[in-house]
Amino acid sequence: MELYDILFWVLSAIAVSCALGVILSRNPVNSVLFLILTFFAISGHYVLMNAQFLAIVNIIVYAGAIMVLFLFVIMLMNLNADVEPQKGQLVQLAGVISGGILFLVVLASIKTAKAEIMDKTSTDIGLISNLGKVLFKEYVLPFEISSVLFLSAMIGAIVIGKKEEVKTSATAKMEHVSE
Amino acid sequence: MQIGLFHFLFVSCALFFIGVYGFLTRRNLITMLMSIELILNSVNINFVAFNKFLFADKLDGIFFTLFIITIAAAEAAVAIAIIINLYRNYKTIDVEDVNTMKY
């Protein structure tokens, strides 16, 4: 058994078991920590598939930014296992059946599929220099559009998350000044 | 047995349906959002695996993954803003309790 195989199986076991932990743990804080572990395992998969840049981006963006945001919101709302709502048995059974049957169908279709595997000689294409050249030549328009998307998402988040009383407090201050 | 494309597809399939199960069964909005992140990540594994094993001389799968990560970040920011607003108005993030527009 090579090192590659051992790494693959260990990372897969970590990813699947931590994903189960995300779903099954009652406490949302534990869910977030399990999800961070899952993202690290997935980054390990990216490294195994020669996409090193993607692995780093995955860790920085997901584990560094999004999960910190989640954790911050959970701490802000003071959620814990006592107030965590749970669905009834019937809904859980429905979830198991619908998810499990689709899982079996997709698994069977993957198992019977045939694919023409290319030889793995050209392995350095996922490195940063090649990636950057292609990103700023062929993918420059989606790149710029995604920056516009980020700007609009930022403005949207600020507008949605803003308190309603901002206007009234401003008017109250004006009244106070006029008095 | 040589680790190939199908091993990675099995892992991503398992992660996807764990995410689907979590999305259907949890009532906490934040945990549902985390399930969506799991689903997006399993799709990312699929893209990178197909790129690596079927089209090793191209980079399109990696760029799709990159843009999915971008969109997931924007989506998480907006969704968390919505959740905070919901919590401020209803004092709960249980999806069953927020049913003003249901009837």
Short mmCIF file of C-alpha atoms in Angstrom, two decimals:
data_model
loop_
_atom_site.label_atom_id
_atom_site.label_comp_id
_atom_site.label_asym_id
_atom_site.label_seq_id
_atom_site.Cartn_x
_atom_site.Cartn_y
_atom_site.Cartn_z
CA MET A 1 0.00 0.00 0.00
CA GLU A 2 1.47 3.30 -1.04
CA LEU A 3 1.52 6.51 0.96
CA TYR A 4 -0.99 8.02 -1.49
CA ASP A 5 -3.53 5.29 -0.76
CA ILE A 6 -3.08 5.54 2.99
CA LEU A 7 -3.51 9.33 2.85
CA PHE A 8 -6.62 8.99 0.72
CA TRP A 9 -8.30 6.53 3.06
CA VAL A 10 -7.41 8.46 6.21
CA LEU A 11 -8.63 11.75 4.75
CA SER A 12 -11.84 10.16 3.49
CA ALA A 13 -12.53 8.64 6.89
CA ILE A 14 -11.95 12.01 8.57
CA ALA A 15 -14.14 13.84 6.05
CA VAL A 16 -17.10 11.46 6.25
CA SER A 17 -17.02 10.99 10.02
CA CYS A 18 -16.72 14.73 10.67
CA ALA A 19 -19.55 15.42 8.22
CA LEU A 20 -21.68 12.98 10.21
CA GLY A 21 -20.61 14.84 13.33
CA VAL A 22 -21.84 18.12 11.79
CA ILE A 23 -25.25 16.65 11.20
CA LEU A 24 -25.67 14.61 14.36
CA SER A 25 -24.26 16.83 17.11
CA ARG A 26 -26.85 18.79 19.06
CA ASN A 27 -24.67 21.75 19.93
CA PRO A 28 -24.21 24.19 16.99
CA VAL A 29 -20.71 25.13 18.18
CA ASN A 30 -19.63 21.49 17.91
CA SER A 31 -21.19 21.38 14.44
CA VAL A 32 -19.07 24.31 13.31
CA LEU A 33 -15.88 22.76 14.70
CA PHE A 34 -16.64 19.45 12.95
CA LEU A 35 -17.28 21.36 9.73
CA ILE A 36 -13.87 23.02 9.98
CA LEU A 37 -12.26 19.56 10.34
CA THR A 38 -14.22 18.40 7.27
CA PHE A 39 -12.88 21.34 5.28
CA PHE A 40 -9.32 20.49 6.28
CA ALA A 41 -9.83 16.91 5.08
CA ILE A 42 -11.28 18.16 1.81
CA SER A 43 -8.24 20.41 1.37
CA GLY A 44 -6.11 17.31 1.84
CA HIS A 45 -8.04 15.71 -1.00
CA TYR A 46 -7.29 18.71 -3.19
CA VAL A 47 -3.57 18.32 -2.45
CA LEU A 48 -3.81 14.65 -3.40
CA MET A 49 -5.37 15.72 -6.69
CA ASN A 50 -2.54 18.20 -7.42
CA ALA A 51 -4.60 21.33 -6.83
CA GLN A 52 -2.43 22.96 -4.17
CA PHE A 53 -3.64 26.50 -4.78
CA LEU A 54 -7.23 25.38 -4.37
CA ALA A 55 -6.38 23.64 -1.09
CA ILE A 56 -4.90 26.84 0.32
CA VAL A 57 -7.84 28.92 -0.90
CA ASN A 58 -10.25 26.43 0.63
CA ILE A 59 -8.59 26.67 4.01
CA ILE A 60 -8.33 30.47 3.94
CA VAL A 61 -11.84 31.20 2.69
CA TYR A 62 -13.84 28.43 4.34
CA ALA A 63 -12.03 27.60 7.56
CA GLY A 64 -10.69 31.12 7.99
CA ALA A 65 -13.54 33.39 6.98
CA ILE A 66 -16.89 31.66 6.62
CA MET A 67 -16.59 29.42 9.66
CA VAL A 68 -15.45 32.29 11.86
CA LEU A 69 -18.55 34.16 10.72
CA PHE A 70 -20.74 31.17 11.62
CA LEU A 71 -19.08 30.78 15.00
CA PHE A 72 -19.45 34.49 15.69
CA VAL A 73 -23.16 34.44 14.89
CA ILE A 74 -23.76 31.34 17.01
CA MET A 75 -21.99 32.92 19.97
CA LEU A 76 -23.89 36.17 19.39
CA MET A 77 -27.25 34.41 19.49
CA ASN A 78 -26.21 32.39 22.53
CA LEU A 79 -27.37 29.09 21.05
CA ASN A 80 -26.64 25.86 22.84
CA ALA A 81 -27.95 22.31 23.05
CA ASP A 82 -30.88 23.25 25.28
CA VAL A 83 -32.49 25.69 22.89
CA GLU A 84 -31.54 23.77 19.73
CA PRO A 85 -34.82 22.77 18.06
CA GLN A 86 -35.23 19.17 16.89
CA LYS A 87 -37.61 17.78 14.33
CA GLY A 88 -39.89 14.83 15.02
CA GLN A 89 -39.23 11.19 14.28
CA LEU A 90 -41.34 11.20 11.12
CA VAL A 91 -39.35 13.95 9.47
CA GLN A 92 -36.09 12.23 10.36
CA LEU A 93 -37.36 8.99 8.84
CA ALA A 94 -38.38 10.89 5.70
CA GLY A 95 -34.92 12.46 5.56
CA VAL A 96 -33.22 9.09 5.88
CA ILE A 97 -35.39 7.53 3.19
CA SER A 98 -35.14 10.37 0.66
CA GLY A 99 -31.44 10.96 1.18
CA GLY A 100 -30.55 7.27 1.41
CA ILE A 101 -32.45 6.13 -1.69
CA LEU A 102 -30.97 8.88 -3.84
CA PHE A 103 -27.55 8.05 -2.39
CA LEU A 104 -27.91 4.39 -3.38
CA VAL A 105 -29.04 5.30 -6.91
CA VAL A 106 -26.15 7.69 -7.48
CA LEU A 107 -23.69 5.22 -5.95
CA ALA A 108 -24.89 2.44 -8.25
CA SER A 109 -24.67 4.70 -11.29
CA ILE A 110 -21.12 5.72 -10.36
CA LYS A 111 -20.18 2.09 -9.88
CA THR A 112 -21.35 1.02 -13.32
CA ALA A 113 -19.97 4.08 -15.12
CA LYS A 114 -17.01 3.78 -17.42
CA ALA A 115 -14.59 6.64 -17.91
CA GLU A 116 -11.55 7.10 -20.05
CA ILE A 117 -8.81 7.92 -17.58
CA MET A 118 -6.00 10.08 -18.91
CA ASP A 119 -2.46 9.22 -17.94
CA LYS A 120 -1.14 11.17 -14.99
CA THR A 121 2.08 12.39 -16.57
CA SER A 122 1.21 16.09 -16.75
CA THR A 123 0.96 16.78 -13.05
CA ASP A 124 2.25 20.33 -12.60
CA ILE A 125 -0.66 22.09 -14.31
CA GLY A 126 -2.44 22.90 -11.06
CA LEU A 127 0.42 25.00 -9.76
CA ILE A 128 -0.02 28.71 -9.16
CA SER A 129 1.91 30.10 -12.14
CA ASN A 130 -0.12 28.17 -14.72
CA LEU A 131 -3.31 28.93 -12.82
CA GLY A 132 -2.63 32.65 -12.75
CA LYS A 133 -1.89 32.83 -16.46
CA VAL A 134 -5.13 31.13 -17.39
CA LEU A 135 -7.13 33.09 -14.80
CA PHE A 136 -6.05 36.47 -16.14
CA LYS A 137 -6.34 35.50 -19.83
CA GLU A 138 -9.34 33.25 -20.37
CA TYR A 139 -11.25 33.76 -17.12
CA VAL A 140 -10.77 37.48 -16.64
CA LEU A 141 -14.42 38.38 -17.31
CA PRO A 142 -15.89 35.96 -14.69
CA PHE A 143 -13.17 37.14 -12.33
CA GLU A 144 -14.25 40.77 -12.64
CA ILE A 145 -17.93 39.86 -12.49
CA SER A 146 -17.32 37.98 -9.25
CA SER A 147 -15.82 41.15 -7.78
CA VAL A 148 -19.06 42.98 -8.65
CA LEU A 149 -20.95 40.08 -7.02
CA PHE A 150 -18.94 40.53 -3.85
CA LEU A 151 -19.64 44.26 -3.79
CA SER A 152 -23.37 43.71 -4.20
CA ALA A 153 -23.37 40.94 -1.58
CA MET A 154 -21.57 43.23 0.85
CA ILE A 155 -24.04 46.06 0.30
CA GLY A 156 -26.95 43.64 0.55
CA ALA A 157 -25.67 42.17 3.79
CA ILE A 158 -25.25 45.63 5.31
CA VAL A 159 -28.72 46.77 4.19
CA ILE A 160 -30.42 43.59 5.43
CA GLY A 161 -28.55 43.45 8.72
CA LYS A 162 -29.00 47.12 9.54
CA LYS A 163 -31.14 48.06 12.51
CA GLU A 164 -34.49 49.65 11.77
CA GLU A 165 -34.13 52.30 14.47
CA VAL A 166 -31.25 54.11 12.80
CA LYS A 167 -33.50 56.71 11.24
CA THR A 168 -35.55 57.29 14.38
CA SER A 169 -32.47 57.72 16.56
CA ALA A 170 -31.10 60.24 14.08
CA THR A 171 -34.32 62.22 14.17
CA ALA A 172 -34.38 62.00 17.97
CA LYS A 173 -30.88 63.43 18.04
CA MET A 174 -31.98 66.24 15.76
CA GLU A 175 -34.92 66.99 18.01
CA HIS A 176 -32.61 66.96 21.00
CA VAL A 177 -30.32 69.44 19.26
CA SER A 178 -33.25 71.69 18.31
CA GLU A 179 -34.46 71.70 21.89
CA MET B 1 -6.25 -1.27 -5.73
CA GLN B 2 -5.13 1.96 -7.37
CA ILE B 3 -6.91 5.05 -6.05
CA GLY B 4 -8.74 6.49 -9.05
CA LEU B 5 -11.54 8.77 -10.07
CA PHE B 6 -14.28 6.62 -8.60
CA HIS B 7 -12.87 6.64 -5.09
CA PHE B 8 -13.06 10.42 -5.03
CA LEU B 9 -16.56 10.28 -6.49
CA PHE B 10 -17.67 7.92 -3.70
CA VAL B 11 -16.37 10.29 -1.04
CA SER B 12 -18.05 13.31 -2.60
CA CYS B 13 -21.29 11.35 -3.01
CA ALA B 14 -21.28 10.43 0.68
CA LEU B 15 -20.63 14.04 1.70
CA PHE B 16 -23.40 15.28 -0.61
CA PHE B 17 -26.03 13.03 0.88
CA ILE B 18 -24.93 13.68 4.44
CA GLY B 19 -25.55 17.33 3.56
CA VAL B 20 -28.96 16.54 2.07
CA TYR B 21 -29.97 14.59 5.17
CA GLY B 22 -28.87 17.43 7.42
CA PHE B 23 -30.73 19.97 5.34
CA LEU B 24 -33.95 17.97 5.54
CA THR B 25 -33.87 17.06 9.20
CA ARG B 26 -32.45 20.02 11.09
CA ARG B 27 -34.63 22.96 12.05
CA ASN B 28 -31.88 25.34 13.09
CA LEU B 29 -31.27 27.79 10.22
CA ILE B 30 -27.52 27.98 10.84
CA THR B 31 -27.12 24.21 10.76
CA MET B 32 -29.11 24.10 7.53
CA LEU B 33 -26.69 26.65 6.08
CA MET B 34 -23.79 24.45 7.18
CA SER B 35 -25.39 21.52 5.37
CA ILE B 36 -25.50 23.63 2.21
CA GLU B 37 -21.79 24.34 2.61
CA LEU B 38 -21.19 20.57 2.83
CA ILE B 39 -23.13 20.04 -0.41
CA LEU B 40 -21.17 22.77 -2.19
CA ASN B 41 -17.89 21.24 -1.05
CA SER B 42 -18.82 17.79 -2.31
CA VAL B 43 -19.55 19.34 -5.70
CA ASN B 44 -16.14 20.99 -5.58
CA ILE B 45 -14.48 17.62 -5.02
CA ASN B 46 -16.33 16.29 -8.06
CA PHE B 47 -15.12 19.16 -10.25
CA VAL B 48 -11.50 18.79 -9.20
CA ALA B 49 -11.57 14.99 -9.56
CA PHE B 50 -13.01 15.14 -13.07
CA ASN B 51 -10.46 17.78 -14.00
CA LYS B 52 -7.59 15.72 -12.64
CA PHE B 53 -8.51 12.31 -13.98
CA LEU B 54 -10.36 13.01 -17.24
CA PHE B 55 -8.96 16.33 -18.52
CA ALA B 56 -5.54 16.56 -16.96
CA ASP B 57 -4.30 19.12 -19.50
CA LYS B 58 -7.02 21.69 -18.77
CA LEU B 59 -7.84 23.89 -15.78
CA ASP B 60 -11.57 24.52 -16.18
CA GLY B 61 -12.62 22.33 -13.26
CA ILE B 62 -10.30 24.19 -10.92
CA PHE B 63 -11.73 27.52 -12.01
CA PHE B 64 -15.28 26.32 -11.54
CA THR B 65 -14.32 25.32 -8.00
CA LEU B 66 -12.71 28.68 -7.41
CA PHE B 67 -15.86 30.53 -8.49
CA ILE B 68 -18.06 28.21 -6.42
CA ILE B 69 -15.97 29.09 -3.35
CA THR B 70 -16.41 32.78 -4.21
CA ILE B 71 -20.16 32.47 -4.53
CA ALA B 72 -20.36 30.42 -1.33
CA ALA B 73 -18.63 33.21 0.57
CA ALA B 74 -21.07 35.83 -0.77
CA GLU B 75 -24.03 33.54 -0.09
CA ALA B 76 -22.94 32.90 3.49
CA ALA B 77 -22.60 36.62 4.17
CA VAL B 78 -26.07 37.45 2.86
CA ALA B 79 -27.69 34.42 4.54
CA ILE B 80 -26.17 35.30 7.89
CA ALA B 81 -27.42 38.87 7.54
CA ILE B 82 -30.90 37.49 6.90
CA ILE B 83 -30.61 35.16 9.91
CA ILE B 84 -29.54 38.01 12.18
CA ASN B 85 -32.45 40.12 10.99
CA LEU B 86 -34.82 37.19 11.55
CA TYR B 87 -33.45 36.65 15.04
CA ARG B 88 -33.89 40.29 15.86
CA ASN B 89 -37.54 40.26 14.79
CA TYR B 90 -38.66 36.81 15.98
CA LYS B 91 -36.15 35.98 18.76
CA THR B 92 -35.70 32.51 17.23
CA ILE B 93 -33.98 30.87 14.27
CA ASP B 94 -36.21 27.82 14.19
CA VAL B 95 -37.62 27.52 10.67
CA GLU B 96 -40.95 26.19 11.95
CA ASP B 97 -41.59 29.26 14.08
CA VAL B 98 -41.09 31.75 11.27
CA ASN B 99 -44.36 31.19 9.41
CA THR B 100 -45.78 34.68 8.89
CA MET B 101 -45.88 34.29 5.11
CA LYS B 102 -47.01 30.67 5.20
CA TYR B 103 -50.78 31.16 5.37
#
